[in-house]
PDB file of C-alpha atoms in Angstrom:
ATOM      1  CA  LEU M   2      -0.256   4.726  43.976  1.00 56.00           C
ATOM      2  CA  ALA M   3       1.542   1.455  44.010  1.00 61.00           C
ATOM      3  CA  LYS M   4       4.873   1.601  42.381  1.00 81.00           C
ATOM      4  CA  THR M   5       6.542  -1.131  40.495  1.00 89.00           C
ATOM      5  CA  THR M   6      10.240  -2.179  40.040  1.00 91.00           C
ATOM      6  CA  GLN M   7      11.407  -4.220  37.115  1.00 94.00           C
ATOM      7  CA  PRO M   8      14.832  -4.787  35.355  1.00 96.00           C
ATOM      8  CA  ILE M   9      15.824  -1.964  32.935  1.00 94.00           C
ATOM      9  CA  SER M  10      16.726  -4.408  30.293  1.00 96.00           C
ATOM     10  CA  MET M  11      17.044  -8.191  29.357  1.00 97.00           C
ATOM     11  CA  ASP M  12      18.725 -10.048  26.675  1.00 97.00           C
ATOM     12  CA  SER M  13      17.585 -13.398  25.188  1.00 97.00           C
ATOM     13  CA  TYR M  14      17.926 -15.617  22.169  1.00 97.00           C
ATOM     14  CA  GLU M  15      15.250 -16.878  19.808  1.00 97.00           C
ATOM     15  CA  GLY M  16      13.500 -20.008  21.165  1.00 97.00           C
ATOM     16  CA  GLN M  17      14.248 -19.401  24.783  1.00 97.00           C
ATOM     17  CA  GLU M  18      11.884 -18.805  27.563  1.00 97.00           C
ATOM     18  CA  VAL M  19      12.096 -15.443  29.017  1.00 98.00           C
ATOM     19  CA  ASN M  20      10.775 -14.511  32.638  1.00 98.00           C
ATOM     20  CA  ILE M  21      10.592 -10.843  33.676  1.00 97.00           C
ATOM     21  CA  THR M  22       9.975 -10.254  37.346  1.00 96.00           C
ATOM     22  CA  CYS M  23       8.247  -7.207  38.785  1.00 94.00           C
ATOM     23  CA  SER M  24       8.096  -6.292  42.403  1.00 94.00           C
ATOM     24  CA  HIS M  25       5.173  -4.282  43.818  1.00 90.00           C
ATOM     25  CA  ASN M  26       5.402  -4.291  47.606  1.00 90.00           C
ATOM     26  CA  ASN M  27       2.668  -1.850  48.204  1.00 87.00           C
ATOM     27  CA  ILE M  28      -0.038  -3.502  46.128  1.00 89.00           C
ATOM     28  CA  ALA M  29      -3.505  -3.059  47.560  1.00 87.00           C
ATOM     29  CA  THR M  30      -6.130  -5.655  48.101  1.00 89.00           C
ATOM     30  CA  ASN M  31      -8.198  -4.782  45.213  1.00 84.00           C
ATOM     31  CA  ASP M  32      -5.330  -4.148  42.707  1.00 87.00           C
ATOM     32  CA  TYR M  33      -4.583  -6.375  39.746  1.00 89.00           C
ATOM     33  CA  ILE M  34      -1.312  -6.881  37.945  1.00 92.00           C
ATOM     34  CA  THR M  35      -1.256  -6.038  34.377  1.00 92.00           C
ATOM     35  CA  TRP M  36       1.424  -6.369  31.667  1.00 95.00           C
ATOM     36  CA  TYR M  37       1.660  -4.191  28.402  1.00 95.00           C
ATOM     37  CA  GLN M  38       4.088  -4.494  25.468  1.00 97.00           C
ATOM     38  CA  GLN M  39       5.112  -1.664  23.513  1.00 95.00           C
ATOM     39  CA  PHE M  40       7.068  -1.585  20.150  1.00 95.00           C
ATOM     40  CA  PRO M  41       8.869   1.571  18.872  1.00 90.00           C
ATOM     41  CA  SER M  42       6.660   4.111  17.675  1.00 88.00           C
ATOM     42  CA  GLN M  43       3.469   2.356  18.707  1.00 92.00           C
ATOM     43  CA  GLY M  44       1.031   2.436  21.570  1.00 93.00           C
ATOM     44  CA  PRO M  45       1.210  -0.109  24.362  1.00 94.00           C
ATOM     45  CA  ARG M  46      -0.547  -3.414  23.907  1.00 95.00           C
ATOM     46  CA  PHE M  47      -2.310  -5.443  26.559  1.00 93.00           C
ATOM     47  CA  ILE M  48      -0.655  -8.818  27.172  1.00 95.00           C
ATOM     48  CA  ILE M  49      -2.146 -10.388  30.310  1.00 94.00           C
ATOM     49  CA  GLN M  50      -3.684  -9.548  33.658  1.00 92.00           C
ATOM     50  CA  GLY M  51      -4.092 -11.507  36.937  1.00 93.00           C
ATOM     51  CA  TYR M  52      -4.908 -11.242  40.594  1.00 93.00           C
ATOM     52  CA  LYS M  53      -3.222 -14.207  42.136  1.00 90.00           C
ATOM     53  CA  THR M  54      -1.623 -17.547  41.326  1.00 90.00           C
ATOM     54  CA  LYS M  55      -1.257 -18.317  37.593  1.00 95.00           C
ATOM     55  CA  VAL M  56      -2.830 -16.955  34.434  1.00 94.00           C
ATOM     56  CA  THR M  57      -2.146 -18.133  31.003  1.00 95.00           C
ATOM     57  CA  ASN M  58      -3.282 -17.042  27.604  1.00 94.00           C
ATOM     58  CA  GLU M  59      -2.117 -17.671  23.976  1.00 93.00           C
ATOM     59  CA  VAL M  60       1.111 -15.405  24.224  1.00 93.00           C
ATOM     60  CA  ALA M  61       2.171 -15.431  27.890  1.00 96.00           C
ATOM     61  CA  SER M  62       1.723 -16.620  31.454  1.00 97.00           C
ATOM     62  CA  LEU M  63       1.678 -14.616  34.608  1.00 97.00           C
ATOM     63  CA  PHE M  64       2.742 -16.125  37.882  1.00 97.00           C
ATOM     64  CA  ILE M  65       1.784 -14.343  41.165  1.00 96.00           C
ATOM     65  CA  PRO M  66       2.867 -15.622  44.594  1.00 95.00           C
ATOM     66  CA  ALA M  67       0.401 -15.672  47.540  1.00 95.00           C
ATOM     67  CA  ASP M  68       1.745 -12.479  49.085  1.00 94.00           C
ATOM     68  CA  ARG M  69       1.243 -10.744  45.700  1.00 94.00           C
ATOM     69  CA  LYS M  70       4.355  -8.505  46.319  1.00 94.00           C
ATOM     70  CA  SER M  71       5.813  -9.673  43.029  1.00 94.00           C
ATOM     71  CA  SER M  72       4.857 -11.122  39.770  1.00 95.00           C
ATOM     72  CA  THR M  73       6.705 -12.860  36.862  1.00 97.00           C
ATOM     73  CA  LEU M  74       5.618 -12.490  33.150  1.00 97.00           C
ATOM     74  CA  SER M  75       6.824 -15.577  31.275  1.00 98.00           C
ATOM     75  CA  LEU M  76       7.202 -15.469  27.440  1.00 97.00           C
ATOM     76  CA  PRO M  77       7.678 -19.096  26.011  1.00 94.00           C
ATOM     77  CA  ARG M  78      10.076 -19.599  23.045  1.00 94.00           C
ATOM     78  CA  VAL M  79      10.617 -15.793  22.146  1.00 97.00           C
ATOM     79  CA  SER M  80      11.306 -14.742  18.636  1.00 96.00           C
ATOM     80  CA  LEU M  81      12.825 -11.591  17.150  1.00 97.00           C
ATOM     81  CA  SER M  82       9.435  -9.971  16.960  1.00 96.00           C
ATOM     82  CA  ASP M  83       9.143 -10.118  20.921  1.00 97.00           C
ATOM     83  CA  THR M  84      11.871  -7.387  21.112  1.00 97.00           C
ATOM     84  CA  ALA M  85      10.035  -4.669  22.832  1.00 97.00           C
ATOM     85  CA  VAL M  86       9.493  -2.859  26.024  1.00 96.00           C
ATOM     86  CA  TYR M  87       7.346  -4.614  28.622  1.00 97.00           C
ATOM     87  CA  TYR M  88       5.549  -2.811  31.404  1.00 95.00           C
ATOM     88  CA  CYS M  89       4.355  -4.096  34.675  1.00 93.00           C
ATOM     89  CA  LEU M  90       1.433  -2.161  36.103  1.00 90.00           C
ATOM     90  CA  VAL M  91      -0.452  -2.388  39.371  1.00 87.00           C
ATOM     91  CA  ASP M  92      -3.948  -1.712  38.206  1.00 80.00           C
ATOM     92  CA  GLY M  93      -6.368  -0.289  40.956  1.00 75.00           C
ATOM     93  CA  GLY M  94      -8.678   1.404  38.512  1.00 72.00           C
ATOM     94  CA  PHE M  95      -8.366   3.287  35.296  1.00 65.00           C
ATOM     95  CA  GLN M  96      -7.328   6.550  37.032  1.00 62.00           C
ATOM     96  CA  LYS M  97      -4.715   4.819  39.108  1.00 64.00           C
ATOM     97  CA  LEU M  98      -2.695   3.273  36.362  1.00 72.00           C
ATOM     98  CA  VAL M  99       1.073   4.044  36.710  1.00 75.00           C
ATOM     99  CA  PHE M 100       3.510   3.046  33.980  1.00 80.00           C
ATOM    100  CA  GLY M 101       7.163   2.687  35.021  1.00 80.00           C
ATOM    101  CA  THR M 102      10.082   2.914  32.750  1.00 83.00           C
ATOM    102  CA  GLY M 103       9.585  -0.768  31.782  1.00 93.00           C
ATOM    103  CA  THR M 104      11.882  -3.544  30.731  1.00 96.00           C
ATOM    104  CA  ARG M 105      13.529  -3.424  27.317  1.00 96.00           C
ATOM    105  CA  LEU M 106      13.869  -7.104  26.092  1.00 98.00           C
ATOM    106  CA  LEU M 107      16.272  -7.681  23.217  1.00 98.00           C
ATOM    107  CA  VAL M 108      15.853 -11.017  21.355  1.00 97.00           C
ATOM    108  CA  SER M 109      18.848 -11.908  19.270  1.00 97.00           C
ATOM    109  CA  PRO M 110      19.033 -14.612  16.592  1.00 96.00           C
TER     110      PRO M 110
ATOM    111  CA  ASN P  16     -13.334  -1.710  13.280  1.00 75.00           C
ATOM    112  CA  ALA P  17     -10.609   0.898  13.028  1.00 82.00           C
ATOM    113  CA  GLY P  18      -9.968   0.806  16.853  1.00 93.00           C
ATOM    114  CA  VAL P  19      -8.426   4.043  18.298  1.00 96.00           C
ATOM    115  CA  THR P  20      -7.405   6.551  15.794  1.00 97.00           C
ATOM    116  CA  GLN P  21      -5.345   9.784  16.398  1.00 97.00           C
ATOM    117  CA  THR P  22      -4.616  12.713  14.168  1.00 97.00           C
ATOM    118  CA  PRO P  23      -2.187  14.195  13.406  1.00 97.00           C
ATOM    119  CA  LYS P  24       0.692  11.761  13.520  1.00 96.00           C
ATOM    120  CA  PHE P  25       3.217  14.552  13.723  1.00 97.00           C
ATOM    121  CA  GLN P  26       3.139  18.198  14.704  1.00 97.00           C
ATOM    122  CA  VAL P  27       5.459  20.931  15.198  1.00 97.00           C
ATOM    123  CA  LEU P  28       4.384  24.111  17.146  1.00 97.00           C
ATOM    124  CA  LYS P  29       5.836  27.274  18.308  1.00 97.00           C
ATOM    125  CA  THR P  30       5.792  28.296  21.898  1.00 98.00           C
ATOM    126  CA  GLY P  31       2.537  29.994  22.743  1.00 97.00           C
ATOM    127  CA  GLN P  32       0.598  28.411  19.887  1.00 97.00           C
ATOM    128  CA  SER P  33      -2.567  26.219  20.571  1.00 96.00           C
ATOM    129  CA  MET P  34      -3.755  23.213  19.011  1.00 96.00           C
ATOM    130  CA  THR P  35      -6.256  20.153  19.426  1.00 97.00           C
ATOM    131  CA  LEU P  36      -5.086  16.503  19.412  1.00 98.00           C
ATOM    132  CA  GLN P  37      -7.867  14.350  17.873  1.00 98.00           C
ATOM    133  CA  CYS P  38      -8.683  10.943  19.206  1.00 98.00           C
ATOM    134  CA  ALA P  39     -11.673   8.678  18.176  1.00 98.00           C
ATOM    135  CA  GLN P  40     -12.664   5.171  18.722  1.00 97.00           C
ATOM    136  CA  ASP P  41     -15.373   2.991  17.141  1.00 95.00           C
ATOM    137  CA  MET P  42     -15.674   0.356  19.836  1.00 94.00           C
ATOM    138  CA  ASN P  43     -18.324   2.036  21.848  1.00 93.00           C
ATOM    139  CA  HIS P  44     -16.025   2.224  24.851  1.00 93.00           C
ATOM    140  CA  GLU P  45     -17.107   4.312  27.719  1.00 92.00           C
ATOM    141  CA  TYR P  46     -13.587   5.042  29.158  1.00 91.00           C
ATOM    142  CA  MET P  47     -11.090   7.235  27.286  1.00 94.00           C
ATOM    143  CA  SER P  48      -7.759   8.650  28.355  1.00 94.00           C
ATOM    144  CA  TRP P  49      -4.718  10.669  27.284  1.00 96.00           C
ATOM    145  CA  TYR P  50      -1.147   9.891  28.087  1.00 95.00           C
ATOM    146  CA  ARG P  51       2.169  11.450  27.324  1.00 96.00           C
ATOM    147  CA  GLN P  52       5.355   9.642  26.935  1.00 94.00           C
ATOM    148  CA  ASP P  53       8.784  11.316  27.159  1.00 92.00           C
ATOM    149  CA  PRO P  54      11.895   9.747  25.815  1.00 84.00           C
ATOM    150  CA  GLY P  55      13.063   6.622  27.906  1.00 79.00           C
ATOM    151  CA  MET P  56      10.017   6.940  30.067  1.00 82.00           C
ATOM    152  CA  GLY P  57       6.805   5.284  30.746  1.00 84.00           C
ATOM    153  CA  LEU P  58       3.452   6.776  30.036  1.00 89.00           C
ATOM    154  CA  ARG P  59       1.956   9.242  32.382  1.00 91.00           C
ATOM    155  CA  LEU P  60      -1.868   9.881  32.588  1.00 91.00           C
ATOM    156  CA  ILE P  61      -3.034  13.441  31.568  1.00 94.00           C
ATOM    157  CA  HIS P  62      -6.776  13.351  31.609  1.00 95.00           C
ATOM    158  CA  TYR P  63      -9.459  10.713  31.382  1.00 93.00           C
ATOM    159  CA  SER P  64     -13.183  10.276  30.859  1.00 94.00           C
ATOM    160  CA  VAL P  65     -15.629   7.583  31.929  1.00 90.00           C
ATOM    161  CA  GLY P  66     -18.350   8.647  29.655  1.00 92.00           C
ATOM    162  CA  ALA P  67     -19.780  11.571  27.576  1.00 94.00           C
ATOM    163  CA  GLY P  68     -19.844  14.677  29.682  1.00 94.00           C
ATOM    164  CA  ILE P  69     -17.539  13.355  32.347  1.00 94.00           C
ATOM    165  CA  THR P  70     -13.768  14.215  32.487  1.00 95.00           C
ATOM    166  CA  ASP P  71     -11.236  14.075  35.298  1.00 93.00           C
ATOM    167  CA  GLN P  72      -7.553  14.794  35.877  1.00 93.00           C
ATOM    168  CA  GLY P  73      -4.787  12.428  35.780  1.00 90.00           C
ATOM    169  CA  GLU P  74      -1.204  12.671  36.917  1.00 87.00           C
ATOM    170  CA  VAL P  75      -0.022  15.636  34.736  1.00 93.00           C
ATOM    171  CA  PRO P  76      -3.036  17.670  33.676  1.00 95.00           C
ATOM    172  CA  ASN P  77      -1.513  21.222  33.760  1.00 96.00           C
ATOM    173  CA  GLY P  78      -1.476  23.047  30.374  1.00 96.00           C
ATOM    174  CA  TYR P  79      -4.097  20.566  28.840  1.00 97.00           C
ATOM    175  CA  ASN P  80      -7.914  20.686  28.586  1.00 97.00           C
ATOM    176  CA  VAL P  81     -10.284  17.968  27.372  1.00 97.00           C
ATOM    177  CA  SER P  82     -14.022  17.478  26.864  1.00 96.00           C
ATOM    178  CA  ARG P  83     -16.088  14.568  25.949  1.00 97.00           C
ATOM    179  CA  SER P  84     -19.293  15.537  23.983  1.00 96.00           C
ATOM    180  CA  THR P  85     -19.677  12.092  22.344  1.00 96.00           C
ATOM    181  CA  THR P  86     -18.686   8.518  23.369  1.00 96.00           C
ATOM    182  CA  GLU P  87     -16.502   8.257  20.170  1.00 97.00           C
ATOM    183  CA  ASP P  88     -14.404  11.435  20.515  1.00 97.00           C
ATOM    184  CA  PHE P  89     -11.956  12.748  23.107  1.00 98.00           C
ATOM    185  CA  PRO P  90      -9.916  15.671  21.947  1.00 98.00           C
ATOM    186  CA  LEU P  91      -6.952  17.019  23.850  1.00 98.00           C
ATOM    187  CA  ARG P  92      -6.412  20.820  23.741  1.00 98.00           C
ATOM    188  CA  LEU P  93      -3.056  22.575  24.308  1.00 97.00           C
ATOM    189  CA  LEU P  94      -4.001  26.220  25.072  1.00 93.00           C
ATOM    190  CA  SER P  95      -0.551  27.648  24.921  1.00 96.00           C
ATOM    191  CA  ALA P  96       2.165  25.257  23.928  1.00 97.00           C
ATOM    192  CA  ALA P  97       5.359  25.068  25.725  1.00 97.00           C
ATOM    193  CA  PRO P  98       8.622  23.258  25.086  1.00 96.00           C
ATOM    194  CA  SER P  99       8.128  21.018  28.109  1.00 96.00           C
ATOM    195  CA  GLN P 100       5.066  19.585  26.263  1.00 97.00           C
ATOM    196  CA  THR P 101       7.202  18.142  23.482  1.00 97.00           C
ATOM    197  CA  SER P 102       6.363  14.563  23.764  1.00 97.00           C
ATOM    198  CA  VAL P 103       4.552  11.614  22.264  1.00 97.00           C
ATOM    199  CA  TYR P 104       0.926  11.610  23.081  1.00 98.00           C
ATOM    200  CA  PHE P 105      -1.211   8.458  23.204  1.00 97.00           C
ATOM    201  CA  CYS P 106      -4.944   8.131  23.530  1.00 97.00           C
ATOM    202  CA  ALA P 107      -6.626   5.033  24.780  1.00 94.00           C
ATOM    203  CA  SER P 108      -9.940   3.448  25.296  1.00 93.00           C
ATOM    204  CA  SER P 109     -11.581   0.746  27.306  1.00 90.00           C
ATOM    205  CA  PRO P 110     -14.973  -0.708  28.218  1.00 85.00           C
ATOM    206  CA  LEU P 111     -15.929   0.045  31.752  1.00 77.00           C
ATOM    207  CA  ALA P 112     -17.192  -3.494  32.251  1.00 69.00           C
ATOM    208  CA  GLY P 113     -15.236  -6.600  31.179  1.00 63.00           C
ATOM    209  CA  ASP P 114     -13.189  -9.470  32.252  1.00 61.00           C
ATOM    210  CA  TYR P 115     -10.074  -7.259  32.098  1.00 67.00           C
ATOM    211  CA  ASN P 116      -9.249  -3.620  32.453  1.00 74.00           C
ATOM    212  CA  GLU P 117      -7.641  -3.786  29.049  1.00 85.00           C
ATOM    213  CA  GLN P 118      -6.906  -0.364  27.369  1.00 89.00           C
ATOM    214  CA  PHE P 119      -6.669  -0.125  23.619  1.00 93.00           C
ATOM    215  CA  PHE P 120      -4.143   2.483  22.512  1.00 95.00           C
ATOM    216  CA  GLY P 121      -3.860   4.581  19.394  1.00 96.00           C
ATOM    217  CA  PRO P 122      -0.814   4.921  17.344  1.00 95.00           C
ATOM    218  CA  GLY P 123       0.190   8.244  18.864  1.00 96.00           C
ATOM    219  CA  THR P 124       0.926  11.763  17.921  1.00 97.00           C
ATOM    220  CA  ARG P 125       4.443  13.165  18.098  1.00 97.00           C
ATOM    221  CA  LEU P 126       4.463  16.698  19.124  1.00 97.00           C
ATOM    222  CA  THR P 127       7.440  18.997  19.034  1.00 97.00           C
ATOM    223  CA  VAL P 128       7.260  22.656  20.626  1.00 97.00           C
ATOM    224  CA  LEU P 129       9.877  24.975  19.517  1.00 97.00           C
TER     225      LEU P 129
END
């Protein structure tokens, strides 16, 4: 199972762009990179998924370099409500999902 | 749609007791799974199912049983609770086919075993 490494915590201020980088050196050819967000006392929520280059949706962008050994989740103009834990997963199929300890993002006023 | 629902929200058990955590989804998803989350940790996969009548083990299956008699329901059974099973349990569901392998999670059940 591919393991991911991401910072334990990050701090930011409202209105700033936040970039969370995840390394996944052992990613397999068929694996996707998926990010989830989790608020306290709630289940995780899907944010974005990608295979290579750049993916953008209404809440985030995901940048994946050509070697796919890392990825960066970009949250534009964060607000207080973005304070949460963000998990980077290498997705090789449902039975292979491994959640690491995640990155705790704290957004301050 | 209610999405993924879990009952109960909280439960306290004594060592050796048995109980069933309920999970239901109304999205007609083929895939369902159970995770546990210990304090300060990520989620670990307990069991999963790709359809009615089909289940398989995840990363930490010991001490837990599952069955999938319908598409909607995927209960998790603790046969003889142990303090090491104190955790928050999340159920999730997903369609097998789609643009993304997006899992939809329930609100969780907080279980304490004394």
